[in-house]
Amino acid sequence: MNELALADGARLAWTEAGSGEPLLLIMGTGADHGFWGPQVEGLSDRWRVITYDSRGTGASGDFARPEDCTPATLAADAAALLDHLGCGPAHVHGLSLGSCVAQELALARPELVRSLGLHGTWDRSDEWFLHMVESMELALNNGGLSTFIRSATMWILSPDFHEHQTELLHAVEKGYVENPMPTRVEGVLAHCHADRVHDATERLGSIAVPTLVTAGERDIQVPPRYGERVAAEIPGSTYHLFTGPTASHCACFEMAPEWNRVIGDFLAKVSA
């Protein structure tokens, strides 16, 4: 991992693979860059795939206070990384909270974004969504990281995965908690704050870059209705619904070959 010192002294850990046009991947709540493994493997043959640990996860630093963590401040970190690498404009794709960060990056620094990918995304946190975030916070505060990840897998992975991939599920949960650079409780709470305060509803119409919005028909955490709304608010965007028993919030993991093909086709079209 490489490290970038941010303006406030915090560190941002990042890595890259492959060559070609830059593709920045931004992960969601409480997850480090390692969750993009299938995409690094599947897309780095054609693109320069850049991943990083958002503040609060992995080898990166933390925010001083959870309330300092918002999609906008996380987007400023992403912009600092692209500025440091001098590789903008880049294709920017984000999952879940990462998609909110990608939205804010495209709005604040459009010159850094060539195309946008918003996966498992939403435009604002409504009452149903706030209750979902609260359930994650309760698990975290009452049981720590192990209880949080046990609870989170119910939201982000499909019933099919829980039924038929029991050993892999346990490996994922164990790997998250026993990671040599584990996510901190404070980091997840900071990300939950960012989840809570996201609201780009009145601004999404100003995004002018090619945009792909995807959702999984079996996504329990961020149901497709949110992605449909985002796609309707961004002029000229393309909407894709992943279908089938493993089309969960983490379709990028459960159905990685198809997910990579859809994203790769979109990137190739933009590049052409």
mmCIF file of C-alpha atoms in Angstrom:
data_model
loop_
_atom_site.group_PDB
_atom_site.id
_atom_site.type_symbol
_atom_site.label_atom_id
_atom_site.label_comp_id
_atom_site.label_asym_id
_atom_site.label_seq_id
_atom_site.Cartn_x
_atom_site.Cartn_y
_atom_site.Cartn_z
ATOM 1 C CA MET A 1 0.000 0.000 0.000
ATOM 2 C CA ASN A 2 1.091 3.564 -0.710
ATOM 3 C CA GLU A 3 0.318 6.476 1.589
ATOM 4 C CA LEU A 4 -0.766 10.045 0.921
ATOM 5 C CA ALA A 5 -0.621 12.711 3.641
ATOM 6 C CA LEU A 6 -3.831 14.732 3.505
ATOM 7 C CA ALA A 7 -3.994 18.468 4.227
ATOM 8 C CA ASP A 8 -5.052 17.919 7.852
ATOM 9 C CA GLY A 9 -2.256 15.416 8.470
ATOM 10 C CA ALA A 10 -4.333 12.258 8.192
ATOM 11 C CA ARG A 11 -3.019 9.463 5.972
ATOM 12 C CA LEU A 12 -4.799 7.890 3.030
ATOM 13 C CA ALA A 13 -3.630 4.436 1.968
ATOM 14 C CA TRP A 14 -4.037 3.510 -1.687
ATOM 15 C CA THR A 15 -2.944 0.997 -4.286
ATOM 16 C CA GLU A 16 -3.270 0.446 -8.018
ATOM 17 C CA ALA A 17 -3.050 -2.297 -10.623
ATOM 18 C CA GLY A 18 -3.010 -2.437 -14.398
ATOM 19 C CA SER A 19 -2.596 0.306 -16.955
ATOM 20 C CA GLY A 20 -4.746 2.391 -19.243
ATOM 21 C CA GLU A 21 -7.333 5.011 -18.423
ATOM 22 C CA PRO A 22 -7.648 5.512 -14.641
ATOM 23 C CA LEU A 23 -10.561 3.897 -12.836
ATOM 24 C CA LEU A 24 -11.055 4.961 -9.207
ATOM 25 C CA LEU A 25 -13.142 2.553 -7.108
ATOM 26 C CA ILE A 26 -14.678 3.812 -3.846
ATOM 27 C CA MET A 27 -15.962 1.265 -1.342
ATOM 28 C CA GLY A 28 -18.897 1.609 1.067
ATOM 29 C CA THR A 29 -19.526 1.798 4.791
ATOM 30 C CA GLY A 30 -16.834 0.227 6.947
ATOM 31 C CA ALA A 31 -15.178 -1.621 4.059
ATOM 32 C CA ASP A 32 -11.568 -1.259 2.937
ATOM 33 C CA HIS A 33 -10.077 -1.509 -0.556
ATOM 34 C CA GLY A 34 -9.796 -5.290 -0.330
ATOM 35 C CA PHE A 35 -13.512 -5.710 -1.022
ATOM 36 C CA TRP A 36 -12.784 -4.629 -4.614
ATOM 37 C CA GLY A 37 -10.643 -7.740 -5.189
ATOM 38 C CA PRO A 38 -12.837 -9.256 -7.947
ATOM 39 C CA GLN A 39 -12.881 -5.920 -9.785
ATOM 40 C CA VAL A 40 -9.129 -5.396 -9.563
ATOM 41 C CA GLU A 41 -8.654 -8.883 -10.976
ATOM 42 C CA GLY A 42 -11.337 -8.520 -13.642
ATOM 43 C CA LEU A 43 -10.802 -4.954 -14.852
ATOM 44 C CA SER A 44 -7.085 -4.201 -14.486
ATOM 45 C CA ASP A 45 -6.314 -5.840 -17.822
ATOM 46 C CA ARG A 46 -7.813 -2.788 -19.566
ATOM 47 C CA TRP A 47 -7.789 0.003 -16.992
ATOM 48 C CA ARG A 48 -5.525 1.470 -14.351
ATOM 49 C CA VAL A 49 -7.575 0.423 -11.323
ATOM 50 C CA ILE A 50 -7.009 2.604 -8.248
ATOM 51 C CA THR A 51 -8.445 1.573 -4.889
ATOM 52 C CA TYR A 52 -7.965 3.024 -1.434
ATOM 53 C CA ASP A 53 -9.018 2.726 2.198
ATOM 54 C CA SER A 54 -11.449 5.485 3.061
ATOM 55 C CA ARG A 55 -10.695 7.198 6.341
ATOM 56 C CA GLY A 56 -11.808 4.992 9.215
ATOM 57 C CA THR A 57 -10.902 1.766 7.414
ATOM 58 C CA GLY A 58 -7.784 -0.287 6.768
ATOM 59 C CA ALA A 59 -4.455 1.492 6.757
ATOM 60 C CA SER A 60 -5.887 5.007 6.423
ATOM 61 C CA GLY A 61 -6.323 7.446 9.281
ATOM 62 C CA ASP A 62 -9.479 8.623 11.003
ATOM 63 C CA PHE A 63 -11.602 11.715 11.285
ATOM 64 C CA ALA A 64 -11.222 13.636 14.533
ATOM 65 C CA ARG A 65 -14.969 13.307 15.174
ATOM 66 C CA PRO A 66 -17.615 11.078 13.542
ATOM 67 C CA GLU A 67 -19.624 14.159 12.568
ATOM 68 C CA ASP A 68 -16.661 15.374 10.492
ATOM 69 C CA CYS A 69 -17.261 12.457 8.138
ATOM 70 C CA THR A 70 -19.695 13.328 5.354
ATOM 71 C CA PRO A 71 -19.938 12.340 1.686
ATOM 72 C CA ALA A 72 -18.443 15.759 0.880
ATOM 73 C CA THR A 73 -15.411 15.382 3.159
ATOM 74 C CA LEU A 74 -14.846 11.836 1.890
ATOM 75 C CA ALA A 75 -15.060 13.210 -1.658
ATOM 76 C CA ALA A 76 -12.397 15.777 -0.781
ATOM 77 C CA ASP A 77 -10.121 12.877 0.195
ATOM 78 C CA ALA A 78 -10.793 11.177 -3.155
ATOM 79 C CA ALA A 79 -10.061 14.429 -4.979
ATOM 80 C CA ALA A 80 -6.787 14.804 -3.058
ATOM 81 C CA LEU A 81 -5.772 11.320 -4.193
ATOM 82 C CA LEU A 82 -6.560 12.034 -7.861
ATOM 83 C CA ASP A 83 -4.733 15.371 -7.623
ATOM 84 C CA HIS A 84 -1.740 13.610 -6.073
ATOM 85 C CA LEU A 85 -1.670 10.998 -8.839
ATOM 86 C CA GLY A 86 -2.259 13.612 -11.530
ATOM 87 C CA CYS A 87 -4.497 11.180 -13.373
ATOM 88 C CA GLY A 88 -7.745 13.082 -13.702
ATOM 89 C CA PRO A 89 -10.182 13.015 -15.294
ATOM 90 C CA ALA A 90 -10.784 9.454 -14.142
ATOM 91 C CA HIS A 91 -13.648 7.030 -14.365
ATOM 92 C CA VAL A 92 -15.087 7.043 -10.830
ATOM 93 C CA HIS A 93 -17.230 4.181 -9.557
ATOM 94 C CA GLY A 94 -18.560 3.821 -6.020
ATOM 95 C CA LEU A 95 -20.605 1.246 -4.130
ATOM 96 C CA SER A 96 -23.136 2.216 -1.464
ATOM 97 C CA LEU A 97 -21.613 5.059 0.612
ATOM 98 C CA GLY A 98 -18.877 5.091 -2.032
ATOM 99 C CA SER A 99 -21.523 6.003 -4.608
ATOM 100 C CA CYS A 100 -22.536 9.011 -2.508
ATOM 101 C CA VAL A 101 -18.875 10.037 -2.342
ATOM 102 C CA ALA A 102 -18.679 9.658 -6.126
ATOM 103 C CA GLN A 103 -21.742 11.898 -6.503
ATOM 104 C CA GLU A 104 -20.146 14.593 -4.360
ATOM 105 C CA LEU A 105 -16.834 14.296 -6.205
ATOM 106 C CA ALA A 106 -18.558 14.781 -9.568
ATOM 107 C CA LEU A 107 -20.449 17.794 -8.201
ATOM 108 C CA ALA A 108 -17.509 19.481 -6.459
ATOM 109 C CA ARG A 109 -14.677 18.621 -8.865
ATOM 110 C CA PRO A 110 -16.224 17.778 -12.265
ATOM 111 C CA GLU A 111 -12.880 18.269 -13.989
ATOM 112 C CA LEU A 112 -11.604 15.156 -12.198
ATOM 113 C CA VAL A 113 -14.409 12.877 -13.410
ATOM 114 C CA ARG A 114 -14.626 11.443 -16.919
ATOM 115 C CA SER A 115 -17.500 9.060 -16.179
ATOM 116 C CA LEU A 116 -19.474 8.039 -13.123
ATOM 117 C CA GLY A 117 -20.644 4.674 -11.825
ATOM 118 C CA LEU A 118 -23.160 4.670 -8.962
ATOM 119 C CA HIS A 119 -23.883 1.211 -7.574
ATOM 120 C CA GLY A 120 -26.343 0.464 -4.771
ATOM 121 C CA THR A 121 -26.904 4.198 -4.576
ATOM 122 C CA TRP A 122 -29.397 6.700 -3.194
ATOM 123 C CA ASP A 123 -30.073 10.422 -3.529
ATOM 124 C CA ARG A 124 -31.065 11.225 0.052
ATOM 125 C CA SER A 125 -31.487 9.336 3.300
ATOM 126 C CA ASP A 126 -35.226 9.109 3.926
ATOM 127 C CA GLU A 127 -36.886 7.776 7.079
ATOM 128 C CA TRP A 128 -36.736 4.112 6.036
ATOM 129 C CA PHE A 129 -33.063 4.460 5.200
ATOM 130 C CA LEU A 130 -32.302 6.206 8.491
ATOM 131 C CA HIS A 131 -33.871 3.305 10.382
ATOM 132 C CA MET A 132 -31.664 0.877 8.459
ATOM 133 C CA VAL A 133 -28.546 2.863 9.409
ATOM 134 C CA GLU A 134 -29.711 2.916 13.017
ATOM 135 C CA SER A 135 -29.879 -0.892 13.009
ATOM 136 C CA MET A 136 -26.213 -1.029 11.963
ATOM 137 C CA GLU A 137 -25.230 1.458 14.658
ATOM 138 C CA LEU A 138 -27.081 -0.528 17.323
ATOM 139 C CA ALA A 139 -25.244 -3.711 16.343
ATOM 140 C CA LEU A 140 -21.923 -1.890 16.394
ATOM 141 C CA ASN A 141 -22.458 -0.138 19.720
ATOM 142 C CA ASN A 142 -23.818 -3.225 21.485
ATOM 143 C CA GLY A 143 -21.636 -5.961 20.066
ATOM 144 C CA GLY A 144 -18.589 -4.444 18.414
ATOM 145 C CA LEU A 145 -17.219 -5.305 14.980
ATOM 146 C CA SER A 146 -18.105 -9.011 15.062
ATOM 147 C CA THR A 147 -21.784 -8.308 15.761
ATOM 148 C CA PHE A 148 -21.796 -5.487 13.234
ATOM 149 C CA ILE A 149 -20.507 -7.648 10.391
ATOM 150 C CA ARG A 150 -22.908 -10.484 11.317
ATOM 151 C CA SER A 151 -25.757 -7.991 11.117
ATOM 152 C CA ALA A 152 -24.442 -6.297 7.983
ATOM 153 C CA THR A 153 -24.191 -9.514 5.974
ATOM 154 C CA MET A 154 -27.961 -9.924 6.368
ATOM 155 C CA TRP A 155 -28.410 -6.584 4.612
ATOM 156 C CA ILE A 156 -25.753 -6.796 1.914
ATOM 157 C CA LEU A 157 -25.619 -10.469 0.840
ATOM 158 C CA SER A 158 -28.399 -12.470 -0.755
ATOM 159 C CA PRO A 159 -30.484 -15.171 0.947
ATOM 160 C CA ASP A 160 -29.040 -17.539 -1.675
ATOM 161 C CA PHE A 161 -25.512 -16.752 -0.448
ATOM 162 C CA HIS A 162 -26.477 -17.407 3.164
ATOM 163 C CA GLU A 163 -28.136 -20.685 2.193
ATOM 164 C CA HIS A 164 -25.537 -22.134 -0.140
ATOM 165 C CA GLN A 165 -22.226 -20.409 0.713
ATOM 166 C CA THR A 166 -22.091 -20.946 4.476
ATOM 167 C CA GLU A 167 -18.357 -21.648 4.670
ATOM 168 C CA LEU A 168 -17.511 -18.645 2.504
ATOM 169 C CA LEU A 169 -19.866 -16.468 4.557
ATOM 170 C CA HIS A 170 -18.055 -17.433 7.747
ATOM 171 C CA ALA A 171 -14.708 -16.773 6.044
ATOM 172 C CA VAL A 172 -15.863 -13.294 5.003
ATOM 173 C CA GLU A 173 -17.055 -12.490 8.521
ATOM 174 C CA LYS A 174 -13.880 -13.855 10.117
ATOM 175 C CA GLY A 175 -11.656 -12.048 7.620
ATOM 176 C CA TYR A 176 -13.348 -8.735 8.323
ATOM 177 C CA VAL A 177 -12.819 -8.958 12.095
ATOM 178 C CA GLU A 178 -9.337 -10.531 11.949
ATOM 179 C CA ASN A 179 -7.982 -8.237 9.232
ATOM 180 C CA PRO A 180 -4.398 -7.194 10.163
ATOM 181 C CA MET A 181 -5.587 -3.597 9.656
ATOM 182 C CA PRO A 182 -9.170 -3.889 10.919
ATOM 183 C CA THR A 183 -11.791 -1.233 10.516
ATOM 184 C CA ARG A 184 -12.279 0.692 13.730
ATOM 185 C CA VAL A 185 -15.614 1.015 15.535
ATOM 186 C CA GLU A 186 -15.162 4.788 15.418
ATOM 187 C CA GLY A 187 -14.550 4.565 11.673
ATOM 188 C CA VAL A 188 -17.771 2.677 11.004
ATOM 189 C CA LEU A 189 -19.721 5.121 13.179
ATOM 190 C CA ALA A 190 -18.212 7.969 11.168
ATOM 191 C CA HIS A 191 -19.313 6.287 7.934
ATOM 192 C CA CYS A 192 -22.792 5.757 9.376
ATOM 193 C CA HIS A 193 -22.935 9.503 10.021
ATOM 194 C CA ALA A 194 -22.075 10.105 6.362
ATOM 195 C CA ASP A 195 -24.817 7.648 5.349
ATOM 196 C CA ARG A 196 -27.298 9.558 7.476
ATOM 197 C CA VAL A 197 -26.587 13.058 6.161
ATOM 198 C CA HIS A 198 -26.331 12.335 2.437
ATOM 199 C CA ASP A 199 -28.686 14.481 0.374
ATOM 200 C CA ALA A 200 -27.872 15.404 -3.218
ATOM 201 C CA THR A 201 -31.441 15.415 -4.494
ATOM 202 C CA GLU A 202 -31.526 19.021 -5.635
ATOM 203 C CA ARG A 203 -28.042 18.880 -7.200
ATOM 204 C CA LEU A 204 -27.867 15.638 -9.175
ATOM 205 C CA GLY A 205 -29.376 17.312 -12.214
ATOM 206 C CA SER A 206 -26.150 19.267 -12.713
ATOM 207 C CA ILE A 207 -24.024 16.134 -13.263
ATOM 208 C CA ALA A 208 -23.023 16.221 -16.914
ATOM 209 C CA VAL A 209 -20.643 13.261 -17.335
ATOM 210 C CA PRO A 210 -21.720 9.847 -18.681
ATOM 211 C CA THR A 211 -23.268 8.040 -15.721
ATOM 212 C CA LEU A 212 -24.150 4.409 -15.091
ATOM 213 C CA VAL A 213 -26.511 3.631 -12.207
ATOM 214 C CA THR A 214 -26.914 -0.011 -11.153
ATOM 215 C CA ALA A 215 -29.010 -1.814 -8.575
ATOM 216 C CA GLY A 216 -29.596 -5.414 -7.538
ATOM 217 C CA GLU A 217 -33.163 -6.661 -7.571
ATOM 218 C CA ARG A 218 -32.493 -8.492 -4.288
ATOM 219 C CA ASP A 219 -30.706 -5.604 -2.586
ATOM 220 C CA ILE A 220 -32.244 -5.382 0.879
ATOM 221 C CA GLN A 221 -30.051 -2.560 2.163
ATOM 222 C CA VAL A 222 -30.515 -0.105 -0.713
ATOM 223 C CA PRO A 223 -33.541 -1.341 -2.690
ATOM 224 C CA PRO A 224 -33.702 -0.588 -6.432
ATOM 225 C CA ARG A 225 -36.248 2.195 -5.936
ATOM 226 C CA TYR A 226 -33.391 4.423 -4.726
ATOM 227 C CA GLY A 227 -31.234 3.767 -7.767
ATOM 228 C CA GLU A 228 -34.202 4.346 -10.073
ATOM 229 C CA ARG A 229 -34.672 7.739 -8.459
ATOM 230 C CA VAL A 230 -31.001 8.666 -8.878
ATOM 231 C CA ALA A 231 -31.045 7.617 -12.536
ATOM 232 C CA ALA A 232 -34.141 9.731 -13.143
ATOM 233 C CA GLU A 233 -32.439 12.776 -11.591
ATOM 234 C CA ILE A 234 -29.180 12.609 -13.624
ATOM 235 C CA PRO A 235 -29.737 13.698 -17.242
ATOM 236 C CA GLY A 236 -28.829 11.062 -19.816
ATOM 237 C CA SER A 237 -27.819 8.425 -17.274
ATOM 238 C CA THR A 238 -28.005 4.700 -17.979
ATOM 239 C CA TYR A 239 -29.775 2.410 -15.520
ATOM 240 C CA HIS A 240 -29.021 -1.300 -15.181
ATOM 241 C CA LEU A 241 -30.809 -3.733 -12.867
ATOM 242 C CA PHE A 242 -28.921 -6.898 -11.957
ATOM 243 C CA THR A 243 -31.322 -9.814 -11.669
ATOM 244 C CA GLY A 244 -31.262 -13.313 -10.277
ATOM 245 C CA PRO A 245 -30.907 -14.954 -6.866
ATOM 246 C CA THR A 246 -27.497 -13.357 -6.129
ATOM 247 C CA ALA A 247 -28.349 -9.810 -7.289
ATOM 248 C CA SER A 248 -27.707 -8.354 -3.834
ATOM 249 C CA HIS A 249 -26.217 -5.111 -2.549
ATOM 250 C CA CYS A 250 -22.860 -6.807 -3.102
ATOM 251 C CA ALA A 251 -23.558 -8.027 -6.632
ATOM 252 C CA CYS A 252 -19.997 -6.934 -7.415
ATOM 253 C CA PHE A 253 -18.904 -9.829 -5.185
ATOM 254 C CA GLU A 254 -21.665 -12.394 -5.606
ATOM 255 C CA MET A 255 -21.933 -12.112 -9.389
ATOM 256 C CA ALA A 256 -18.560 -10.550 -10.151
ATOM 257 C CA PRO A 257 -18.131 -11.770 -13.766
ATOM 258 C CA GLU A 258 -21.451 -10.281 -14.875
ATOM 259 C CA TRP A 259 -20.930 -7.136 -12.796
ATOM 260 C CA ASN A 260 -17.479 -6.617 -14.307
ATOM 261 C CA ARG A 261 -18.829 -7.184 -17.818
ATOM 262 C CA VAL A 262 -21.565 -4.557 -17.403
ATOM 263 C CA ILE A 263 -19.152 -1.997 -15.962
ATOM 264 C CA GLY A 264 -16.475 -2.871 -18.523
ATOM 265 C CA ASP A 265 -18.916 -2.437 -21.416
ATOM 266 C CA PHE A 266 -19.927 0.948 -20.065
ATOM 267 C CA LEU A 267 -16.304 2.079 -19.668
ATOM 268 C CA ALA A 268 -15.414 0.876 -23.167
ATOM 269 C CA LYS A 269 -18.361 2.777 -24.626
ATOM 270 C CA VAL A 270 -17.317 5.974 -22.835
ATOM 271 C CA SER A 271 -13.695 5.531 -23.903
ATOM 272 C CA ALA A 272 -14.724 4.992 -27.525
#
